[in-house]
Coordinates of C-alpha atoms and ligand atoms in Angstrom, one line a residue:
M1 CA -106.0 19.8 -74.2
I2 CA -109.8 19.6 -73.1
M3 CA -111.9 22.7 -73.5
Y4 CA -114.5 23.3 -71.3
M5 CA -117.0 25.7 -73.2
D6 CA -120.2 25.3 -71.2
P7 CA -120.2 27.1 -67.8
E8 CA -122.1 24.3 -66.2
S9 CA -119.2 22.1 -66.9
L10 CA -116.2 24.1 -66.3
K11 CA -117.6 24.9 -62.6
K12 CA -118.1 21.2 -62.3
E13 CA -114.6 20.3 -63.4
V14 CA -112.9 23.4 -61.0
E15 CA -115.0 22.0 -58.3
R16 CA -113.7 18.4 -58.9
R17 CA -110.2 19.6 -59.2
A18 CA -109.6 21.4 -56.0
L19 CA -111.3 22.3 -52.8
D20 CA -109.6 25.8 -52.0
K21 CA -111.4 28.6 -53.6
T22 CA -108.3 30.7 -54.7
D23 CA -107.0 27.6 -56.3
Q24 CA -110.4 27.1 -57.9
E25 CA -109.8 30.5 -59.5
I26 CA -106.5 29.8 -61.1
V27 CA -107.8 26.2 -61.8
E28 CA -110.4 27.9 -64.0
K29 CA -107.9 30.3 -65.4
A30 CA -105.7 27.5 -66.6
L31 CA -108.7 25.6 -68.2
V32 CA -109.7 28.6 -70.2
E33 CA -106.5 29.5 -71.3
G34 CA -105.4 26.1 -72.5
V35 CA -102.6 25.8 -70.0
E36 CA -101.8 22.2 -69.6
T37 CA -101.6 20.9 -65.8
A38 CA -101.4 17.7 -64.0
W39 CA -104.7 17.2 -64.1
D40 CA -105.2 17.4 -67.7
R41 CA -102.3 14.9 -67.9
L42 CA -103.9 12.5 -65.5
E43 CA -106.7 12.5 -67.5
K44 CA -104.5 11.4 -70.9
Q45 CA -102.8 8.5 -68.7
Q46 CA -106.4 6.4 -68.5
P47 CA -106.8 3.9 -68.3
Q48 CA -103.6 3.7 -66.2
C49 CA -101.8 0.3 -66.3
G50 CA -103.8 -2.2 -63.9
F51 CA -100.6 -4.5 -63.7
G52 CA -98.5 -1.2 -62.4
Q53 CA -101.1 0.1 -60.1
L54 CA -100.9 -3.9 -58.3
G55 CA -97.4 -3.8 -58.1
L56 CA -97.4 -6.9 -60.7
C57 CA -95.3 -5.5 -63.5
C58 CA -91.4 -5.6 -63.2
N59 CA -89.0 -4.2 -65.6
R60 CA -86.1 -5.1 -63.4
C61 CA -83.7 -6.8 -66.3
V62 CA -83.7 -7.5 -70.0
M63 CA -85.4 -10.8 -69.6
G64 CA -88.5 -8.8 -68.8
P65 CA -90.7 -6.9 -68.8
C66 CA -93.0 -9.3 -66.9
R67 CA -96.4 -9.0 -65.6
I68 CA -98.3 -11.4 -63.4
D69 CA -101.5 -12.5 -63.7
P70 CA -103.8 -10.5 -60.8
F71 CA -106.1 -13.3 -61.1
G72 CA -104.2 -16.4 -60.1
G73 CA -103.9 -17.5 -64.0
E74 CA -100.8 -17.5 -66.1
P75 CA -98.4 -16.2 -66.0
K76 CA -97.6 -16.9 -62.6
R77 CA -94.1 -15.8 -62.6
G78 CA -92.0 -13.8 -64.6
V79 CA -89.0 -15.2 -66.8
C80 CA -86.4 -15.5 -63.8
G81 CA -89.0 -17.1 -61.8
A82 CA -90.3 -14.7 -59.3
T83 CA -93.6 -14.4 -58.0
A84 CA -96.1 -11.9 -57.5
D85 CA -95.2 -11.4 -53.9
L86 CA -91.6 -11.2 -54.8
I87 CA -92.1 -8.6 -57.6
A88 CA -94.6 -6.5 -55.5
A89 CA -92.3 -6.5 -52.6
R90 CA -89.2 -5.7 -54.8
N91 CA -91.3 -2.7 -56.4
L92 CA -92.3 -1.4 -52.7
L93 CA -88.6 -1.1 -51.6
D94 CA -87.7 0.1 -54.9
D95 CA -89.9 3.2 -53.9
L96 CA -89.2 3.3 -50.5
M97 CA -85.2 3.5 -51.0
V98 CA -85.7 6.1 -53.8
G99 CA -87.9 8.1 -51.1
A100 CA -84.9 7.4 -48.4
A101 CA -82.4 8.3 -50.8
A102 CA -84.0 11.6 -51.4
H103 CA -84.7 12.7 -47.8
S104 CA -80.9 11.7 -46.9
D105 CA -79.0 13.2 -49.9
H106 CA -80.7 16.3 -48.8
G107 CA -79.9 15.7 -45.2
R108 CA -76.1 15.4 -46.4
E109 CA -76.1 18.7 -48.4
V110 CA -77.3 20.5 -45.8
L111 CA -74.2 18.8 -43.6
E112 CA -71.7 19.8 -46.1
V113 CA -72.8 23.7 -45.8
L114 CA -72.6 23.4 -41.9
M115 CA -69.0 22.0 -42.4
E116 CA -68.1 24.8 -44.8
T117 CA -69.6 27.6 -42.7
A118 CA -67.6 26.4 -39.9
E119 CA -64.4 26.1 -42.0
G120 CA -65.4 29.7 -43.0
K121 CA -65.9 29.0 -46.5
G122 CA -69.8 29.0 -46.7
Q123 CA -70.6 32.7 -48.1
G124 CA -73.2 34.3 -46.2
Y125 CA -74.0 31.6 -43.8
Q126 CA -73.7 31.7 -40.1
I127 CA -74.3 29.3 -36.8
L128 CA -77.6 30.8 -35.4
D129 CA -78.7 28.0 -33.2
E130 CA -75.7 27.2 -30.6
E131 CA -77.9 25.7 -27.9
K132 CA -78.7 23.0 -30.4
L133 CA -75.4 22.8 -31.8
N134 CA -74.2 22.1 -28.0
L135 CA -77.0 19.6 -27.0
V136 CA -76.4 17.7 -30.5
A137 CA -72.7 17.5 -30.2
G138 CA -73.1 16.2 -26.7
E139 CA -75.1 13.4 -28.3
Y140 CA -71.8 12.3 -30.3
D141 CA -69.6 12.7 -27.5
I142 CA -68.3 16.1 -28.6
D143 CA -66.3 18.1 -26.0
V144 CA -67.8 21.6 -26.5
K145 CA -65.8 23.1 -23.5
G146 CA -63.8 26.2 -24.2
K147 CA -64.4 25.9 -28.1
K148 CA -65.6 28.4 -30.7
K149 CA -69.0 27.3 -32.1
E150 CA -67.2 26.8 -35.6
A151 CA -65.0 24.2 -34.1
I152 CA -68.0 22.4 -32.6
A153 CA -69.8 22.7 -35.9
R154 CA -67.0 21.0 -37.6
E155 CA -66.6 18.2 -35.6
L156 CA -70.2 17.4 -35.7
A157 CA -70.6 17.6 -39.2
L158 CA -67.8 15.5 -39.8
A159 CA -69.7 12.9 -37.2
M160 CA -73.0 13.2 -38.8
L161 CA -71.4 12.5 -42.1
E162 CA -70.0 9.7 -41.0
E163 CA -73.3 8.3 -40.2
F164 CA -73.9 8.2 -43.7
G165 CA -70.6 5.3 -44.2
T166 CA -70.7 2.0 -43.7
L167 CA -67.8 1.4 -41.0
K168 CA -69.6 2.5 -37.9
N169 CA -72.7 0.3 -38.3
K170 CA -74.5 2.2 -35.8
I171 CA -76.8 5.6 -36.3
Q172 CA -76.2 7.8 -33.6
L173 CA -79.9 9.6 -33.5
V174 CA -81.5 6.0 -33.2
E175 CA -80.3 6.2 -29.6
R176 CA -82.9 9.2 -29.1
A177 CA -85.6 6.4 -29.6
P178 CA -87.4 5.0 -26.2
E179 CA -85.6 2.0 -24.9
K180 CA -88.5 -0.4 -25.1
T181 CA -88.8 0.7 -29.3
K182 CA -85.3 0.0 -29.7
E183 CA -85.8 -3.2 -28.4
M184 CA -88.5 -3.9 -30.5
W185 CA -86.2 -3.1 -33.4
A186 CA -83.5 -5.0 -32.3
K187 CA -85.9 -8.1 -31.9
A188 CA -87.1 -7.5 -35.6
G189 CA -83.9 -7.0 -36.7
I190 CA -84.0 -3.9 -38.4
V191 CA -82.3 -1.3 -36.5
P192 CA -80.4 0.8 -39.1
R193 CA -77.1 0.3 -39.3
S194 CA -76.2 3.6 -41.4
V195 CA -77.9 5.7 -43.9
D196 CA -76.3 4.7 -47.1
R197 CA -75.6 1.4 -46.4
E198 CA -79.5 0.9 -46.0
I199 CA -80.1 2.4 -48.9
V200 CA -77.3 0.8 -51.3
E201 CA -78.3 -2.7 -50.0
A202 CA -81.8 -2.2 -51.0
A203 CA -80.7 -1.4 -54.3
H204 CA -78.9 -4.9 -54.1
R205 CA -81.4 -6.8 -52.9
I206 CA -84.1 -5.6 -55.5
H207 CA -81.4 -6.8 -58.5
M208 CA -82.6 -10.2 -59.8
G209 CA -81.8 -13.4 -58.1
V210 CA -80.9 -11.9 -54.5
G211 CA -83.4 -13.2 -52.4
A212 CA -86.6 -14.4 -53.3
D213 CA -88.2 -14.0 -49.7
Y214 CA -90.7 -11.0 -49.9
I215 CA -90.9 -11.0 -45.7
N216 CA -87.2 -10.5 -45.8
I217 CA -87.4 -7.8 -48.3
L218 CA -90.0 -6.1 -46.7
L219 CA -88.1 -6.4 -43.1
H220 CA -85.0 -4.8 -45.0
A221 CA -87.7 -2.0 -46.4
L222 CA -88.4 -1.0 -42.4
R223 CA -84.6 -0.8 -41.5
T224 CA -84.2 1.4 -44.7
S225 CA -87.1 3.9 -43.7
L226 CA -85.6 3.8 -40.2
S227 CA -82.4 5.1 -41.5
D228 CA -84.2 8.0 -43.2
G229 CA -86.8 9.2 -40.6
W230 CA -83.9 8.5 -37.2
G231 CA -81.1 9.2 -39.9
G232 CA -80.8 11.0 -43.0
S233 CA -84.0 13.2 -42.4
M234 CA -83.4 14.0 -38.6
M235 CA -80.0 15.3 -39.8
A236 CA -81.5 17.2 -42.3
T237 CA -83.7 18.9 -39.8
E238 CA -81.0 19.1 -37.3
A239 CA -78.3 20.8 -39.4
S240 CA -81.0 23.3 -40.7
D241 CA -82.0 24.0 -37.1
I242 CA -78.2 24.6 -36.1
L243 CA -77.6 27.1 -39.1
F244 CA -80.6 28.7 -39.7
G245 CA -82.4 28.6 -36.5
T246 CA -84.8 26.1 -34.6
P247 CA -88.3 27.4 -35.9
V248 CA -91.0 29.1 -33.2
P249 CA -94.2 30.1 -33.6
V250 CA -94.5 32.5 -36.4
E251 CA -97.4 34.4 -38.0
A252 CA -97.8 34.1 -42.0
L253 CA -100.1 34.2 -45.0
A254 CA -101.2 31.4 -47.5
N255 CA -102.6 30.7 -50.8
L256 CA -102.2 32.0 -53.9
G257 CA -103.5 35.4 -53.3
V258 CA -99.8 36.1 -51.3
L259 CA -98.3 37.0 -55.0
K260 CA -98.6 40.5 -55.4
K261 CA -99.9 42.5 -58.2
D262 CA -97.0 45.4 -58.2
E263 CA -94.2 43.5 -56.9
V264 CA -91.4 41.2 -58.6
N265 CA -92.9 38.1 -57.5
I266 CA -90.4 35.1 -56.8
V267 CA -91.5 31.4 -55.9
L268 CA -89.1 29.4 -54.3
H269 CA -89.7 25.5 -54.7
G270 CA -88.5 22.3 -53.9
H271 CA -87.1 21.0 -50.5
N272 CA -84.1 22.3 -49.7
P273 CA -83.3 25.7 -47.5
I274 CA -79.6 26.0 -48.2
L275 CA -80.1 28.4 -51.3
S276 CA -83.1 29.7 -50.7
E277 CA -81.7 30.7 -47.3
M278 CA -79.5 32.9 -49.1
I279 CA -82.2 34.2 -51.6
V280 CA -84.3 35.6 -48.5
Q281 CA -80.9 37.3 -47.1
A282 CA -80.4 38.9 -50.4
S283 CA -83.9 40.2 -50.9
Y284 CA -82.8 42.8 -48.0
D285 CA -80.3 44.3 -50.4
A286 CA -80.7 47.9 -50.4
D287 CA -79.5 48.2 -54.3
L288 CA -81.8 45.2 -55.5
K289 CA -84.8 46.7 -54.0
K290 CA -83.9 50.1 -55.8
S291 CA -83.4 48.2 -59.0
A292 CA -86.9 46.8 -58.5
K293 CA -88.3 50.0 -57.8
K294 CA -86.4 51.1 -61.4
K295 CA -88.5 48.4 -62.9
G296 CA -92.0 49.9 -61.7
A297 CA -91.9 47.3 -59.0
K298 CA -93.2 48.6 -55.5
G299 CA -90.5 45.6 -54.0
I300 CA -89.2 42.0 -53.8
N301 CA -92.0 39.3 -53.2
L302 CA -90.5 36.3 -51.8
V303 CA -93.1 33.4 -51.5
G304 CA -92.9 29.3 -50.9
M305 CA -94.0 27.0 -52.5
C306 CA -93.8 22.9 -51.2
C307 CA -90.9 22.1 -48.5
T308 CA -88.9 24.8 -49.5
G309 CA -91.9 27.2 -48.8
N310 CA -92.3 25.4 -45.2
E311 CA -88.7 25.9 -44.5
L312 CA -88.8 29.6 -44.9
L313 CA -92.2 30.1 -43.3
M314 CA -91.2 28.2 -40.4
R315 CA -88.1 30.1 -39.5
H316 CA -88.8 33.6 -41.1
G317 CA -92.7 33.9 -41.7
I318 CA -92.3 33.8 -45.7
P319 CA -95.8 33.6 -47.0
L320 CA -96.8 30.1 -48.9
A321 CA -98.0 30.3 -52.4
G322 CA -99.4 26.8 -52.0
N323 CA -98.3 22.9 -52.2
E324 CA -97.3 20.3 -55.0
L325 CA -101.0 20.9 -57.2
D326 CA -100.3 24.6 -56.9
Q327 CA -96.7 25.0 -58.6
E328 CA -98.4 25.1 -61.9
L329 CA -101.2 27.3 -60.7
A330 CA -98.6 29.7 -59.1
I331 CA -97.2 30.6 -62.6
A332 CA -100.9 30.8 -64.3
T333 CA -101.6 33.5 -62.2
G334 CA -99.5 35.6 -64.9
A335 CA -97.7 37.0 -62.0
V336 CA -94.8 35.0 -61.3
E337 CA -91.4 36.4 -62.6
T338 CA -89.2 33.7 -61.4
M339 CA -89.5 30.5 -60.0
V340 CA -86.7 29.3 -58.1
I341 CA -86.4 25.5 -57.9
D342 CA -84.0 23.2 -56.1
Y343 CA -85.2 19.4 -56.4
Q344 CA -88.0 17.1 -55.4
C345 CA -91.6 17.3 -56.4
I346 CA -90.8 19.6 -59.4
F347 CA -92.9 18.9 -62.1
P348 CA -90.5 18.1 -65.4
S349 CA -92.8 20.2 -67.6
I350 CA -92.4 23.1 -65.1
T351 CA -90.8 25.2 -67.9
E352 CA -93.4 24.2 -70.1
T353 CA -96.0 25.5 -67.9
A354 CA -93.7 28.6 -67.7
K355 CA -93.2 29.2 -71.7
C356 CA -97.1 30.2 -71.8
Y357 CA -96.3 33.2 -69.7
H358 CA -93.2 35.6 -68.9
T359 CA -92.1 33.4 -65.9
K360 CA -88.5 32.1 -66.2
V361 CA -87.3 28.8 -64.3
I362 CA -84.4 29.0 -62.8
S363 CA -82.6 25.7 -61.4
T364 CA -79.9 25.7 -59.2
S365 CA -78.7 22.1 -58.1
E366 CA -76.5 20.0 -60.3
K367 CA -78.4 16.8 -59.5
S368 CA -81.8 18.6 -60.8
K369 CA -81.6 20.5 -64.4
V370 CA -84.5 21.1 -66.3
P371 CA -84.6 21.8 -70.0
G372 CA -85.8 25.0 -70.7
A373 CA -84.7 26.6 -67.4
T374 CA -81.7 29.1 -66.5
H375 CA -79.6 27.0 -64.6
I376 CA -77.5 29.3 -61.9
E377 CA -75.4 26.9 -59.7
F378 CA -75.5 27.0 -56.0
K379 CA -72.4 26.3 -54.4
P380 CA -71.7 27.5 -50.8
E381 CA -69.0 29.5 -51.2
T382 CA -71.0 31.6 -53.8
A383 CA -74.2 31.1 -52.5
L384 CA -75.2 34.9 -51.5
D385 CA -73.8 36.0 -55.1
S386 CA -75.9 33.3 -56.9
A387 CA -78.7 34.7 -54.6
K388 CA -78.2 38.3 -55.5
E389 CA -77.8 36.9 -59.4
I390 CA -81.4 35.3 -59.3
I391 CA -83.2 38.1 -57.5
R392 CA -81.5 40.6 -60.5
Q393 CA -82.7 38.1 -62.8
A394 CA -86.2 38.3 -61.7
I395 CA -86.5 42.2 -61.5
E396 CA -85.1 42.2 -65.3
N397 CA -88.3 40.1 -66.4
Y398 CA -90.8 42.1 -64.2
P399 CA -91.7 44.3 -67.1
N400 CA -92.5 41.3 -69.4
R401 CA -95.3 40.6 -67.3
D402 CA -98.6 40.8 -69.3
A403 CA -100.9 42.7 -66.8
N404 CA -103.7 41.8 -68.9
R405 CA -103.2 37.9 -68.1
V406 CA -102.7 38.6 -64.8
K407 CA -105.3 37.2 -62.2
I408 CA -104.0 37.0 -58.5
P409 CA -106.8 35.5 -56.2
A410 CA -107.9 37.9 -53.6
G411 CA -107.6 37.2 -49.4
P412 CA -104.7 35.6 -48.4
V413 CA -105.3 33.4 -45.5
K414 CA -103.5 34.1 -42.0
M415 CA -101.8 31.2 -40.3
V416 CA -99.6 30.3 -37.3
A417 CA -97.0 28.2 -38.1
G418 CA -93.2 27.2 -36.6
F419 CA -93.9 24.2 -33.8
S420 CA -90.7 22.6 -33.7
E421 CA -90.9 20.0 -31.0
E422 CA -88.4 22.1 -28.9
T423 CA -91.0 25.2 -29.3
I424 CA -94.0 22.8 -28.2
R425 CA -91.8 21.3 -25.3
K426 CA -90.7 24.9 -24.1
A427 CA -94.2 26.2 -24.5
L428 CA -95.6 23.3 -22.2
G429 CA -93.0 24.7 -19.3
G430 CA -89.9 22.4 -20.6
T431 CA -91.7 18.8 -20.1
Y432 CA -94.8 17.1 -21.9
K433 CA -96.2 16.7 -18.3
P434 CA -99.3 18.8 -19.0
L435 CA -99.9 17.3 -22.6
I436 CA -99.6 13.9 -21.1
D437 CA -102.1 14.8 -18.1
A438 CA -104.4 16.5 -20.8
I439 CA -104.5 12.7 -22.7
V440 CA -104.6 10.9 -19.2
A441 CA -107.7 13.3 -18.2
G442 CA -109.1 12.4 -22.0
S443 CA -109.5 15.9 -22.8
I444 CA -107.1 15.2 -25.8
R445 CA -107.7 11.5 -26.8
G446 CA -104.5 11.1 -28.8
A447 CA -102.4 12.6 -31.6
V448 CA -102.4 12.1 -35.2
G449 CA -99.7 13.2 -37.9
I450 CA -101.0 14.0 -40.7
V451 CA -98.3 14.3 -43.9
G452 CA -97.9 13.9 -47.4
C453 CA -98.5 15.4 -50.5
N454 CA -101.4 16.1 -53.3
N455 CA -102.3 14.2 -55.7
P456 CA -104.4 14.9 -58.9
K457 CA -106.3 11.5 -58.2
I458 CA -107.9 13.3 -55.1
K459 CA -109.6 16.7 -55.2
Q460 CA -106.6 18.9 -53.8
D461 CA -106.5 19.2 -50.2
Y462 CA -109.9 17.1 -49.7
G463 CA -108.3 14.4 -47.9
H464 CA -106.0 16.7 -45.6
I465 CA -108.7 18.9 -44.7
M466 CA -111.7 16.5 -44.2
L467 CA -109.4 14.2 -42.2
G468 CA -108.1 17.2 -40.2
K469 CA -111.5 18.2 -39.6
E470 CA -112.6 15.3 -38.5
L471 CA -110.1 14.5 -36.4
I472 CA -110.1 17.6 -33.9
K473 CA -113.6 17.3 -33.8
R474 CA -112.8 14.1 -31.8
D475 CA -110.5 15.7 -29.6
I476 CA -107.5 14.3 -31.4
L477 CA -104.7 16.7 -31.6
V478 CA -103.3 16.9 -35.1
V479 CA -99.6 17.7 -36.2
E480 CA -98.7 18.1 -39.7
T481 CA -95.9 18.9 -42.3
G482 CA -95.2 18.8 -46.0
C483 CA -98.5 20.0 -48.4
A484 CA -100.8 18.3 -45.7
A485 CA -99.5 21.6 -43.1
I486 CA -100.1 23.7 -46.2
A487 CA -103.7 22.6 -47.3
S488 CA -104.5 23.5 -43.7
G489 CA -103.0 26.7 -43.9
K490 CA -105.0 27.6 -47.0
A491 CA -108.0 26.1 -45.2
G492 CA -107.7 28.5 -42.0
L493 CA -106.6 25.2 -39.6
L494 CA -103.4 26.7 -38.5
L495 CA -105.4 29.4 -36.8
P496 CA -105.8 29.4 -32.7
E497 CA -109.4 30.4 -33.7
A498 CA -109.9 27.2 -35.5
A499 CA -110.1 25.4 -32.1
E500 CA -113.8 26.3 -32.2
M501 CA -114.0 23.6 -34.8
A502 CA -112.5 20.9 -32.0
G503 CA -114.0 18.5 -29.9
E504 CA -114.5 20.0 -26.0
G505 CA -111.5 18.7 -24.7
L506 CA -108.8 19.8 -27.2
K507 CA -110.8 23.2 -27.9
A508 CA -110.0 23.8 -23.9
V509 CA -106.4 22.9 -24.3
C510 CA -105.9 24.7 -27.3
K511 CA -107.6 27.8 -25.7
A512 CA -105.3 27.8 -22.5
L513 CA -102.5 27.3 -24.8
G514 CA -103.4 30.0 -27.6
V515 CA -102.3 27.6 -30.2
P516 CA -104.0 26.0 -33.2
P517 CA -105.5 22.2 -33.1
V518 CA -103.3 21.6 -36.2
L519 CA -100.0 22.0 -35.4
H520 CA -97.9 23.0 -38.4
M521 CA -94.2 21.0 -37.9
G522 CA -92.4 22.0 -40.8
S523 CA -91.1 20.0 -44.4
C524 CA -91.2 16.6 -45.4
V525 CA -88.0 15.8 -43.6
D526 CA -89.5 17.4 -40.3
C527 CA -91.2 14.5 -39.6
S528 CA -88.5 14.0 -37.8
R529 CA -89.8 16.4 -35.4
I530 CA -93.1 14.2 -35.3
L531 CA -90.8 11.1 -34.4
M532 CA -88.9 13.3 -31.7
L533 CA -92.0 14.8 -30.5
A534 CA -93.5 10.9 -29.8
A535 CA -90.1 9.7 -28.7
N536 CA -90.1 12.2 -25.7
I537 CA -93.2 11.7 -24.9
A538 CA -93.1 8.1 -24.6
K539 CA -89.9 8.3 -22.7
E540 CA -91.4 10.6 -20.0
L541 CA -94.0 7.8 -19.5
N542 CA -91.5 5.2 -19.9
V543 CA -93.1 3.2 -22.6
G544 CA -92.2 2.5 -26.2
I545 CA -93.5 4.8 -28.9
E546 CA -95.8 1.9 -30.0
D547 CA -97.7 2.2 -26.9
L548 CA -98.8 5.8 -27.4
P549 CA -102.4 6.8 -28.5
L550 CA -100.8 7.9 -31.9
G551 CA -101.7 7.7 -35.3
G552 CA -100.3 8.8 -38.9
A553 CA -102.0 9.5 -42.0
A554 CA -101.4 10.6 -45.7
P555 CA -104.5 11.1 -47.5
E556 CA -103.4 12.1 -50.7
W557 CA -99.6 10.9 -51.0
Y558 CA -97.7 10.4 -54.3
S559 CA -94.2 10.3 -53.7
Q560 CA -91.3 7.5 -53.0
K561 CA -90.4 9.8 -50.0
A562 CA -94.0 9.2 -48.7
V563 CA -93.6 5.3 -48.6
S564 CA -90.5 6.0 -46.8
I565 CA -91.9 8.3 -44.1
G566 CA -95.0 5.7 -44.1
A567 CA -93.0 3.1 -43.1
Y568 CA -90.8 4.6 -40.6
F569 CA -93.6 5.9 -38.8
V570 CA -95.3 2.0 -39.0
A571 CA -91.7 0.7 -37.8
S572 CA -91.5 3.3 -34.9
G573 CA -95.2 1.6 -33.7
V574 CA -97.3 4.3 -35.4
Y575 CA -100.2 3.0 -37.4
T576 CA -100.3 4.8 -40.6
V577 CA -103.6 5.3 -42.9
L578 CA -103.0 6.1 -46.3
G579 CA -105.4 7.6 -48.8
L580 CA -104.4 6.0 -51.8
P581 CA -103.2 2.7 -52.3
P582 CA -99.3 1.4 -52.6
K583 CA -98.8 -0.4 -55.5
V584 CA -99.0 -3.8 -53.7
F585 CA -102.7 -5.0 -54.2
G586 CA -101.7 -7.8 -56.7
S587 CA -100.1 -9.8 -53.6
V588 CA -102.0 -10.8 -51.2
N589 CA -99.6 -12.1 -49.2
V590 CA -97.8 -8.7 -49.2
L591 CA -101.0 -6.9 -48.4
D592 CA -101.7 -9.0 -45.4
L593 CA -98.2 -8.3 -44.1
L594 CA -98.3 -4.6 -44.3
A595 CA -102.1 -4.7 -43.2
N596 CA -102.0 -7.1 -40.5
K597 CA -99.0 -9.3 -39.8
L598 CA -96.9 -6.2 -38.8
D599 CA -98.5 -5.4 -36.0
G600 CA -96.9 -8.7 -34.5
V601 CA -93.7 -7.2 -35.3
V602 CA -93.6 -3.1 -34.7
N603 CA -97.4 -2.7 -32.9
A604 CA -98.6 -0.9 -35.4
A605 CA -99.4 -1.5 -39.7
F606 CA -100.8 0.3 -42.7
A607 CA -104.5 0.6 -43.7
V608 CA -105.8 2.2 -46.8
E609 CA -109.2 4.1 -46.8
P610 CA -109.6 7.5 -49.2
D611 CA -112.8 8.3 -47.1
P612 CA -111.5 10.7 -44.7
V613 CA -114.5 10.4 -42.2
K614 CA -113.9 6.1 -42.1
A615 CA -109.9 7.2 -42.2
A616 CA -110.8 9.1 -39.0
D617 CA -112.9 6.0 -37.4
L618 CA -109.7 4.0 -37.9
L619 CA -107.6 6.1 -36.3
E620 CA -109.5 6.8 -33.5
A621 CA -110.5 3.1 -32.8
V622 CA -106.2 2.5 -32.7
I623 CA -106.1 5.3 -30.5
E624 CA -108.5 4.2 -27.9
K625 CA -107.1 0.5 -28.0
K626 CA -104.0 2.4 -27.3
R627 CA -105.2 4.3 -24.2
K628 CA -106.7 1.0 -22.9
G629 CA -103.3 -0.5 -23.0
L630 CA -102.0 2.2 -20.9
G631 CA -104.8 1.8 -19.0
I632 CA -106.3 5.3 -19.4
Ligands
LIG701 FE1 -88.8 -10.5 -65.4 FE2 -87.5 -11.4 -63.4 FE3 -86.3 -9.7 -65.1 FE4 -88.3 -9.1 -63.3 S1 -86.5 -9.9 -62.4 S2 -87.8 -8.2 -65.6 S3 -89.3 -10.5 -63.3 S4 -87.0 -11.6 -65.3
LIG702 S1 -93.6 18.5 -50.9 S2 -93.2 15.0 -50.9 S3 -95.3 16.7 -52.8 S4 -95.5 16.8 -49.1 FE1 -92.1 18.1 -49.4 FE2 -95.6 18.0 -50.8 FE3 -95.3 15.2 -51.1 FE4 -93.5 16.8 -52.1

């Protein structure tokens, strides 16, 4: 553990790690108290393996591990004969497939809860959005007339669960894409056939000796990503909306300042809202409130972290403590009684961090157990009971808090979230015409989806915030999900007043509508909402998504899920700029395909640009090119 004794170095290190002032306060506290965080672990990993970074390391079979000389010398092939191109392409498909699996398995779990709710077995669950239930059921040719909502939900859950199988060979929600985009996919041979099929086939294709053509492997990567974006993730979003309600604009607070000095603080961290929704319900329980008071607390304070946080924010206005790199910082405030984890993006060492304080980590998914955590397994039939038990344990832990070690930064920032595709469309009068008119008139040049994570290789939130500010200044509307959206919340960009930072055209539109220039559209799986926004605009114009003045960016991405998201953006025709390089730079051919040749297949490509201003230049240039293509 590095100790920063001299104040100058400490200040420098704190400012190098995080952009947000409240985060900086706790980064400093963690450094002073010697609490290890991801930044320290990154430092201990230096120098990171160059072969790994270039994608030239293969550990796929026991003839290996193998590595290829990046300078063209020997070895040029692995023991099996695989080249740099094949190894890099297979590694990329491996990452992407894992990301697609994570999103899609999350979707499947929400559908299973929808099913159990429809059958009256889910404890505490209700079907809250009947309008969406009926609309989506219609897409699956389910006759809704005269049927109870539970009966419709059961049929729909079954039909959607079938999308995961291998017999149908067709994902219904892919039909939501514009005709031209679907034709583009058909021509490229990347129409996804089913969620599980593409993922399992990806796993098959990366086995030793299954194909040596990197192009063929990368085309399947695109198809797998589409089965996530237009399949698993989209179903996760739709089923969550049906169960818990489609988000509408909601005011809330963000940053570590949402933790409370005199209340029982419970941080809900991960991705899947199915248990945390029940924790929200349980937190209204009068008996639990009473027991919190008995223990000396004024109340129960639920706060969100990462995408479970985004889900709860979007539907209930639950305050957000932060994004990925805040998970350890939240504990380091010394004020967290319980961190409840479901899955994805949870540091495996989170229980080690918790040991430095009184915090209790409670795991809830059979898939995601962590040594040192208390496991209270989530099951839909007993969801509310489990939720109450979790809160009870947090209350019990309150007296163990050491007031002398508590530091909660002051001043949470206000934000507005809840911009689902439906909400945006309804706010515009049921059609995208006003937005299209503003784009045609040039007051809005186009839109960019900024998504993805934090990564300790980049100052926390710096990439998101600098790029967001740069784009809105250029009259480019920004829509966000995941940790990018949380970063913007902390920085005050999710407020209507932030329109003052936008160019004249975008500012006027935001002011007229009373909306922020950066719209929070939800969690990572809700990147599907961005796809729907693009698809519905394209359909009104009778063009493909690939023709629209749009862009995507993942300035601080780290996860395999982000690989899948980036790929389905590109496969859907959206040019996407990454702030950190994917592990493919050891293959000139793979790089060339991703950065240049894909353009001829899906009318979009990847770029890598860590500098936010230069990234904005790249995105603006593509937006202007697409405007020209549309004759505007
Ligand atoms: Fe080496 Fe080939 Fe095995 Fe990879 S699959 S570890 S390159 S022998
Ligand atoms: S939580 S995938 S760190 S956005 Fe969705 Fe954040 Fe990335 Fe996880």
